Structure formats: structure tokens, C-alpha cells
Amino acid sequence: MKGSIISGAIHGFLAVSLGAFGAHALKDILTEYSTGIWETAVQYQMFHAAALILIGILSSSKLFGEVKRLKIATIVMNLGILFFSGSLFTLALTDIGKFGAITPIGGVLFLTGWVMVILATLKHAK
């Protein structure tokens, strides 16, 4: 529970920081297209930061408790942020299109995490 909430809070902090960095420090560096890529990376990082905090709350002993599927969801969502948002941040900064090929791996990791949350809910919801 604690690890999921902490990682979600760290990703939330980073999403706000990177969003501000992109909007201010990089505004004269990024093209309009690259700015859109940067913003997508920030949005998905923040969405999944909130999801990680939700998973931590669901892992409370008063709700689902320590459930293997929620632990898996935590791992794959963290990896999803690294692959999805990380590749988009890199793509926006470098304009090297090959980084865009990594992004779908992160998307599949996100989807896997959401499926794990659904399965945990179906099995453990009271």
C-alpha cells in the first residue's frame, strides 16, 4: 500500500514539475508538435500517478488488503509511466522518431495495470 501511494505521489510531483518545465523553460525550444507530445506525456503520467494512489488506497486492510493483482498493477503502471511518458519526453526533446516506437509498450503496460485493478475488484470487492 505504502509503495503504491509513494510512487504515485512521486509521479504526480514529477508530472507537475515537468509540465511547468515544458510550459516555461522549453517554450522557445519545443515546436508546436513537440509541445503536444510533451503535454501528452505529462497528462498520462498524472493520470497514472492518480491511479497508483488509488491502488494504494484499495490495498488498505479495510478495503481489499494486500492483493497480488494490485501489486502487479502497481509494478506495470510504474513501468508504463517510464516507457510511455519517458519515451514521449525523449521524443519531444530529441525529435528522434524511433523513441515513438517504445511508447506503445508503455500503453500495453497501462492497460495491463487497469485489467489487474478490474480483476482485483471483481474478486475482492465486498
CSV table of N, CA and C in Angstrom, one decimal:
chain,number,residue,atom,x,y,z
A,1,MET,N,0.8,-1.2,0.0
A,1,MET,CA,0.0,0.0,0.0
A,1,MET,C,0.9,1.2,0.0
A,2,LYS,N,1.8,1.3,0.9
A,2,LYS,CA,2.6,2.5,1.0
A,2,LYS,C,3.5,2.8,-0.2
A,3,GLY,N,4.0,1.7,-0.8
A,3,GLY,CA,4.8,1.9,-2.0
A,3,GLY,C,4.0,2.4,-3.2
A,4,SER,N,2.8,2.0,-3.3
A,4,SER,CA,2.0,2.5,-4.4
A,4,SER,C,1.6,3.9,-4.2
A,5,ILE,N,1.3,4.3,-3.0
A,5,ILE,CA,1.0,5.7,-2.8
A,5,ILE,C,2.2,6.6,-2.9
A,6,ILE,N,3.3,6.2,-2.4
A,6,ILE,CA,4.6,7.0,-2.6
A,6,ILE,C,4.9,7.1,-4.0
A,7,SER,N,4.9,6.0,-4.8
A,7,SER,CA,5.3,6.1,-6.2
A,7,SER,C,4.3,7.0,-6.9
A,8,GLY,N,3.0,6.9,-6.6
A,8,GLY,CA,2.0,7.8,-7.2
A,8,GLY,C,2.3,9.3,-6.9
A,9,ALA,N,2.6,9.5,-5.7
A,9,ALA,CA,2.9,10.9,-5.3
A,9,ALA,C,4.2,11.4,-6.0
A,10,ILE,N,5.2,10.6,-6.1
A,10,ILE,CA,6.4,11.0,-6.8
A,10,ILE,C,6.1,11.3,-8.3
A,11,HIS,N,5.3,10.4,-8.9
A,11,HIS,CA,5.0,10.6,-10.3
A,11,HIS,C,4.1,11.9,-10.5
A,12,GLY,N,3.2,12.1,-9.5
A,12,GLY,CA,2.4,13.3,-9.5
A,12,GLY,C,3.3,14.6,-9.4
A,13,PHE,N,4.2,14.6,-8.5
A,13,PHE,CA,5.2,15.7,-8.3
A,13,PHE,C,5.9,15.9,-9.6
A,14,LEU,N,6.4,14.8,-10.2
A,14,LEU,CA,7.2,14.9,-11.4
A,14,LEU,C,6.4,15.5,-12.6
A,15,ALA,N,5.1,15.0,-12.7
A,15,ALA,CA,4.2,15.5,-13.7
A,15,ALA,C,4.0,17.0,-13.6
A,16,VAL,N,3.8,17.5,-12.4
A,16,VAL,CA,3.6,18.9,-12.3
A,16,VAL,C,4.9,19.7,-12.6
A,17,SER,N,6.0,19.1,-12.1
A,17,SER,CA,7.3,19.8,-12.4
A,17,SER,C,7.6,19.8,-13.9
A,18,LEU,N,7.4,18.6,-14.5
A,18,LEU,CA,7.7,18.5,-16.0
A,18,LEU,C,6.7,19.3,-16.8
A,19,GLY,N,5.5,19.4,-16.4
A,19,GLY,CA,4.5,20.2,-17.1
A,19,GLY,C,4.9,21.7,-17.0
A,20,ALA,N,5.3,22.2,-15.9
A,20,ALA,CA,5.8,23.6,-15.7
A,20,ALA,C,7.0,23.8,-16.5
A,21,PHE,N,8.0,22.8,-16.5
A,21,PHE,CA,9.2,23.0,-17.2
A,21,PHE,C,9.0,23.1,-18.7
A,22,GLY,N,8.1,22.2,-19.2
A,22,GLY,CA,7.7,22.3,-20.6
A,22,GLY,C,7.1,23.6,-21.0
A,23,ALA,N,6.2,24.1,-20.1
A,23,ALA,CA,5.4,25.3,-20.5
A,23,ALA,C,6.3,26.5,-20.4
A,24,HIS,N,7.3,26.5,-19.6
A,24,HIS,CA,8.1,27.7,-19.4
A,24,HIS,C,9.5,27.6,-19.9
A,25,ALA,N,10.3,26.7,-19.4
A,25,ALA,CA,11.7,26.6,-19.8
A,25,ALA,C,11.9,26.1,-21.2
A,26,LEU,N,10.9,25.3,-21.7
A,26,LEU,CA,11.1,24.8,-23.1
A,26,LEU,C,10.2,25.5,-24.1
A,27,LYS,N,9.5,26.5,-23.7
A,27,LYS,CA,8.5,27.1,-24.7
A,27,LYS,C,9.2,27.7,-25.9
A,28,ASP,N,10.4,28.1,-25.8
A,28,ASP,CA,11.1,28.6,-27.0
A,28,ASP,C,11.9,27.6,-27.7
A,29,ILE,N,12.0,26.4,-27.1
A,29,ILE,CA,12.8,25.3,-27.7
A,29,ILE,C,11.9,24.3,-28.5
A,30,LEU,N,10.8,23.9,-27.9
A,30,LEU,CA,10.0,22.9,-28.5
A,30,LEU,C,9.1,23.5,-29.6
A,31,THR,N,8.9,22.7,-30.7
A,31,THR,CA,8.0,23.1,-31.7
A,31,THR,C,6.6,22.9,-31.2
A,32,GLU,N,5.6,23.4,-31.9
A,32,GLU,CA,4.2,23.2,-31.5
A,32,GLU,C,3.9,21.7,-31.5
A,33,TYR,N,4.4,20.9,-32.4
A,33,TYR,CA,4.2,19.4,-32.4
A,33,TYR,C,4.9,18.8,-31.2
A,34,SER,N,6.1,19.2,-30.9
A,34,SER,CA,6.8,18.6,-29.8
A,34,SER,C,6.1,19.0,-28.5
A,35,THR,N,5.6,20.2,-28.4
A,35,THR,CA,4.9,20.6,-27.2
A,35,THR,C,3.7,19.7,-27.0
A,36,GLY,N,3.0,19.4,-28.0
A,36,GLY,CA,1.8,18.5,-27.9
A,36,GLY,C,2.3,17.1,-27.4
A,37,ILE,N,3.4,16.6,-27.8
A,37,ILE,CA,3.9,15.3,-27.4
A,37,ILE,C,4.3,15.4,-25.9
A,38,TRP,N,4.9,16.5,-25.5
A,38,TRP,CA,5.3,16.8,-24.1
A,38,TRP,C,4.1,16.8,-23.2
A,39,GLU,N,3.0,17.5,-23.7
A,39,GLU,CA,1.8,17.6,-22.9
A,39,GLU,C,1.1,16.2,-22.7
A,40,THR,N,1.1,15.4,-23.8
A,40,THR,CA,0.6,14.1,-23.7
A,40,THR,C,1.3,13.3,-22.6
A,41,ALA,N,2.6,13.4,-22.6
A,41,ALA,CA,3.5,12.6,-21.7
A,41,ALA,C,3.1,13.0,-20.2
A,42,VAL,N,3.0,14.3,-20.0
A,42,VAL,CA,2.6,14.9,-18.7
A,42,VAL,C,1.2,14.4,-18.3
A,43,GLN,N,0.3,14.4,-19.2
A,43,GLN,CA,-1.1,14.0,-18.9
A,43,GLN,C,-1.2,12.5,-18.5
A,44,TYR,N,-0.5,11.7,-19.2
A,44,TYR,CA,-0.6,10.3,-18.9
A,44,TYR,C,0.2,9.9,-17.6
A,45,GLN,N,1.2,10.7,-17.4
A,45,GLN,CA,2.0,10.5,-16.1
A,45,GLN,C,1.1,10.8,-15.0
A,46,MET,N,0.3,11.9,-15.1
A,46,MET,CA,-0.5,12.4,-14.0
A,46,MET,C,-1.7,11.4,-13.8
A,47,PHE,N,-2.3,11.0,-14.9
A,47,PHE,CA,-3.5,10.1,-14.8
A,47,PHE,C,-3.0,8.8,-14.0
A,48,HIS,N,-1.9,8.3,-14.4
A,48,HIS,CA,-1.4,7.1,-13.8
A,48,HIS,C,-0.8,7.3,-12.4
A,49,ALA,N,-0.4,8.5,-12.1
A,49,ALA,CA,0.0,8.8,-10.7
A,49,ALA,C,-1.2,8.7,-9.8
A,50,ALA,N,-2.3,9.3,-10.3
A,50,ALA,CA,-3.6,9.2,-9.5
A,50,ALA,C,-4.0,7.7,-9.4
A,51,ALA,N,-3.9,6.9,-10.4
A,51,ALA,CA,-4.2,5.5,-10.4
A,51,ALA,C,-3.4,4.8,-9.4
A,52,LEU,N,-2.1,5.1,-9.3
A,52,LEU,CA,-1.2,4.4,-8.3
A,52,LEU,C,-1.7,4.8,-6.9
A,53,ILE,N,-2.1,6.0,-6.6
A,53,ILE,CA,-2.6,6.4,-5.3
A,53,ILE,C,-3.9,5.6,-5.0
A,54,LEU,N,-4.8,5.5,-6.0
A,54,LEU,CA,-6.0,4.7,-5.9
A,54,LEU,C,-5.7,3.3,-5.5
A,55,ILE,N,-4.7,2.7,-6.2
A,55,ILE,CA,-4.3,1.3,-5.9
A,55,ILE,C,-3.9,1.2,-4.5
A,56,GLY,N,-3.1,2.1,-4.0
A,56,GLY,CA,-2.6,2.1,-2.6
A,56,GLY,C,-3.8,2.2,-1.6
A,57,ILE,N,-4.8,3.0,-2.0
A,57,ILE,CA,-6.0,3.0,-1.1
A,57,ILE,C,-6.8,1.7,-1.1
A,58,LEU,N,-6.9,1.1,-2.3
A,58,LEU,CA,-7.6,-0.1,-2.4
A,58,LEU,C,-6.9,-1.2,-1.7
A,59,SER,N,-5.6,-1.1,-1.5
A,59,SER,CA,-4.8,-2.1,-0.8
A,59,SER,C,-4.9,-2.0,0.7
A,60,SER,N,-5.6,-1.0,1.2
A,60,SER,CA,-5.9,-0.9,2.6
A,60,SER,C,-6.5,-2.1,3.2
A,61,SER,N,-6.2,-2.5,4.4
A,61,SER,CA,-6.8,-3.7,5.0
A,61,SER,C,-8.3,-3.5,5.2
A,62,LYS,N,-8.8,-2.3,5.2
A,62,LYS,CA,-10.3,-2.0,5.3
A,62,LYS,C,-11.0,-2.2,4.0
A,63,LEU,N,-10.2,-2.3,2.9
A,63,LEU,CA,-10.8,-2.5,1.6
A,63,LEU,C,-10.4,-3.9,1.0
A,64,PHE,N,-9.5,-3.9,0.1
A,64,PHE,CA,-9.1,-5.2,-0.5
A,64,PHE,C,-8.0,-5.9,0.3
A,65,GLY,N,-7.2,-5.1,0.9
A,65,GLY,CA,-6.0,-5.7,1.6
A,65,GLY,C,-4.9,-5.9,0.6
A,66,GLU,N,-3.8,-6.6,1.0
A,66,GLU,CA,-2.7,-6.9,0.2
A,66,GLU,C,-3.1,-8.0,-0.9
A,67,VAL,N,-3.3,-7.6,-2.1
A,67,VAL,CA,-3.8,-8.4,-3.2
A,67,VAL,C,-2.7,-8.5,-4.2
A,68,LYS,N,-2.4,-9.7,-4.7
A,68,LYS,CA,-1.3,-9.8,-5.7
A,68,LYS,C,-1.6,-9.0,-6.9
A,69,ARG,N,-2.8,-9.0,-7.4
A,69,ARG,CA,-3.1,-8.3,-8.6
A,69,ARG,C,-2.9,-6.8,-8.5
A,70,LEU,N,-3.1,-6.3,-7.3
A,70,LEU,CA,-2.9,-4.9,-7.1
A,70,LEU,C,-1.4,-4.6,-7.1
A,71,LYS,N,-0.6,-5.5,-6.5
A,71,LYS,CA,0.9,-5.4,-6.6
A,71,LYS,C,1.4,-5.4,-8.0
A,72,ILE,N,0.8,-6.3,-8.8
A,72,ILE,CA,1.2,-6.3,-10.2
A,72,ILE,C,0.8,-5.0,-10.9
A,73,ALA,N,-0.4,-4.5,-10.6
A,73,ALA,CA,-0.9,-3.3,-11.2
A,73,ALA,C,0.1,-2.1,-10.9
A,74,THR,N,0.5,-2.1,-9.7
A,74,THR,CA,1.5,-1.1,-9.3
A,74,THR,C,2.8,-1.1,-10.1
A,75,ILE,N,3.3,-2.3,-10.2
A,75,ILE,CA,4.5,-2.5,-11.0
A,75,ILE,C,4.3,-2.1,-12.4
A,76,VAL,N,3.3,-2.6,-13.1
A,76,VAL,CA,3.1,-2.4,-14.5
A,76,VAL,C,2.8,-0.9,-14.8
A,77,MET,N,2.0,-0.3,-13.9
A,77,MET,CA,1.7,1.1,-14.1
A,77,MET,C,3.0,2.0,-14.0
A,78,ASN,N,3.8,1.7,-13.0
A,78,ASN,CA,5.1,2.4,-12.9
A,78,ASN,C,6.0,2.2,-14.1
A,79,LEU,N,6.0,1.0,-14.6
A,79,LEU,CA,6.8,0.7,-15.8
A,79,LEU,C,6.1,1.4,-17.0
A,80,GLY,N,4.8,1.4,-17.0
A,80,GLY,CA,4.1,2.1,-18.1
A,80,GLY,C,4.4,3.6,-18.2
A,81,ILE,N,4.5,4.2,-17.0
A,81,ILE,CA,4.9,5.6,-17.0
A,81,ILE,C,6.3,5.8,-17.6
A,82,LEU,N,7.2,4.9,-17.1
A,82,LEU,CA,8.6,5.0,-17.6
A,82,LEU,C,8.7,4.9,-19.2
A,83,PHE,N,8.0,3.8,-19.7
A,83,PHE,CA,8.0,3.6,-21.1
A,83,PHE,C,7.2,4.6,-21.9
A,84,PHE,N,6.0,4.8,-21.5
A,84,PHE,CA,5.1,5.7,-22.3
A,84,PHE,C,5.6,7.2,-22.2
A,85,SER,N,5.5,7.7,-21.0
A,85,SER,CA,5.8,9.1,-20.8
A,85,SER,C,7.3,9.4,-21.1
A,86,GLY,N,8.2,8.4,-20.6
A,86,GLY,CA,9.6,8.6,-20.8
A,86,GLY,C,10.0,8.7,-22.3
A,87,SER,N,9.4,7.8,-23.1
A,87,SER,CA,9.7,7.8,-24.5
A,87,SER,C,9.1,9.1,-25.2
A,88,LEU,N,8.0,9.6,-24.7
A,88,LEU,CA,7.4,10.8,-25.3
A,88,LEU,C,8.2,12.0,-24.9
A,89,PHE,N,8.7,12.1,-23.6
A,89,PHE,CA,9.6,13.2,-23.2
A,89,PHE,C,10.8,13.2,-24.1
A,90,THR,N,11.4,12.0,-24.3
A,90,THR,CA,12.6,11.9,-25.0
A,90,THR,C,12.4,12.3,-26.5
A,91,LEU,N,11.3,11.8,-27.0
A,91,LEU,CA,10.9,12.1,-28.4
A,91,LEU,C,10.7,13.7,-28.6
A,92,ALA,N,10.0,14.3,-27.7
A,92,ALA,CA,9.8,15.7,-27.8
A,92,ALA,C,11.1,16.5,-27.7
A,93,LEU,N,12.1,16.1,-26.9
A,93,LEU,CA,13.3,16.8,-26.8
A,93,LEU,C,14.3,16.5,-27.9
A,94,THR,N,14.3,15.3,-28.5
A,94,THR,CA,15.3,14.9,-29.5
A,94,THR,C,14.8,14.9,-30.9
A,95,ASP,N,13.5,14.7,-31.1
A,95,ASP,CA,12.8,14.6,-32.4
A,95,ASP,C,13.4,13.3,-33.1
A,96,ILE,N,13.8,12.3,-32.3
A,96,ILE,CA,14.2,11.1,-32.9
A,96,ILE,C,13.0,10.1,-32.9
A,97,GLY,N,12.4,9.9,-34.1
A,97,GLY,CA,11.2,9.2,-34.2
A,97,GLY,C,11.2,7.8,-33.6
A,98,LYS,N,12.3,7.2,-33.6
A,98,LYS,CA,12.4,5.8,-33.1
A,98,LYS,C,11.9,5.7,-31.6
A,99,PHE,N,12.0,6.8,-30.9
A,99,PHE,CA,11.5,6.7,-29.5
A,99,PHE,C,10.0,6.5,-29.4
A,100,GLY,N,9.3,7.0,-30.5
A,100,GLY,CA,7.9,6.8,-30.6
A,100,GLY,C,7.5,5.3,-30.7
A,101,ALA,N,8.4,4.4,-31.1
A,101,ALA,CA,8.2,3.0,-31.2
A,101,ALA,C,8.1,2.4,-29.8
A,102,ILE,N,8.7,3.0,-28.8
A,102,ILE,CA,8.7,2.5,-27.4
A,102,ILE,C,7.3,2.8,-26.7
A,103,THR,N,6.7,3.9,-27.1
A,103,THR,CA,5.5,4.4,-26.5
A,103,THR,C,4.4,3.3,-26.3
A,104,PRO,N,4.1,2.5,-27.4
A,104,PRO,CA,3.0,1.5,-27.3
A,104,PRO,C,3.3,0.5,-26.2
A,105,ILE,N,4.6,0.2,-25.9
A,105,ILE,CA,4.9,-0.8,-24.9
A,105,ILE,C,4.3,-0.2,-23.5
A,106,GLY,N,4.6,1.1,-23.3
A,106,GLY,CA,4.0,1.7,-22.1
A,106,GLY,C,2.5,1.7,-22.1
A,107,GLY,N,1.9,1.9,-23.3
A,107,GLY,CA,0.4,1.8,-23.3
A,107,GLY,C,-0.1,0.4,-23.0
A,108,VAL,N,0.6,-0.6,-23.4
A,108,VAL,CA,0.1,-2.0,-23.1
A,108,VAL,C,0.3,-2.2,-21.6
A,109,LEU,N,1.4,-1.7,-21.0
A,109,LEU,CA,1.6,-1.8,-19.6
A,109,LEU,C,0.5,-1.1,-18.8
A,110,PHE,N,0.1,0.1,-19.3
A,110,PHE,CA,-1.0,0.8,-18.6
A,110,PHE,C,-2.3,-0.1,-18.7
A,111,LEU,N,-2.6,-0.6,-19.8
A,111,LEU,CA,-3.8,-1.4,-20.0
A,111,LEU,C,-3.7,-2.7,-19.1
A,112,THR,N,-2.6,-3.3,-19.0
A,112,THR,CA,-2.4,-4.4,-18.1
A,112,THR,C,-2.7,-4.1,-16.7
A,113,GLY,N,-2.2,-2.9,-16.3
A,113,GLY,CA,-2.5,-2.4,-14.9
A,113,GLY,C,-3.9,-2.2,-14.6
A,114,TRP,N,-4.6,-1.6,-15.6
A,114,TRP,CA,-6.1,-1.4,-15.4
A,114,TRP,C,-6.8,-2.7,-15.4
A,115,VAL,N,-6.4,-3.7,-16.2
A,115,VAL,CA,-7.1,-5.0,-16.1
A,115,VAL,C,-6.8,-5.7,-14.8
A,116,MET,N,-5.6,-5.5,-14.2
A,116,MET,CA,-5.4,-6.1,-12.9
A,116,MET,C,-6.3,-5.4,-11.8
A,117,VAL,N,-6.5,-4.1,-11.9
A,117,VAL,CA,-7.4,-3.4,-11.0
A,117,VAL,C,-8.8,-4.0,-11.1
A,118,ILE,N,-9.3,-4.2,-12.4
A,118,ILE,CA,-10.6,-4.7,-12.6
A,118,ILE,C,-10.7,-6.1,-12.0
A,119,LEU,N,-9.7,-7.0,-12.3
A,119,LEU,CA,-9.8,-8.4,-11.8
A,119,LEU,C,-9.7,-8.4,-10.2
A,120,ALA,N,-8.9,-7.5,-9.6
A,120,ALA,CA,-8.9,-7.5,-8.2
A,120,ALA,C,-10.2,-7.0,-7.6
A,121,THR,N,-10.8,-6.1,-8.3
A,121,THR,CA,-12.1,-5.6,-7.8
A,121,THR,C,-13.2,-6.7,-7.9
A,122,LEU,N,-13.2,-7.4,-9.0
A,122,LEU,CA,-14.2,-8.5,-9.2
A,122,LEU,C,-14.0,-9.6,-8.1
A,123,LYS,N,-12.8,-9.8,-7.8
A,123,LYS,CA,-12.5,-10.9,-6.9
A,123,LYS,C,-12.7,-10.5,-5.4
A,124,HIS,N,-12.3,-9.3,-5.1
A,124,HIS,CA,-12.1,-8.9,-3.6
A,124,HIS,C,-13.1,-7.9,-3.1
A,125,ALA,N,-13.9,-7.2,-4.0
A,125,ALA,CA,-14.8,-6.2,-3.5
A,125,ALA,C,-15.8,-6.8,-2.6
A,126,LYS,N,-16.1,-6.1,-1.5
A,126,LYS,CA,-17.0,-6.7,-0.5
A,126,LYS,C,-18.4,-6.2,-0.8
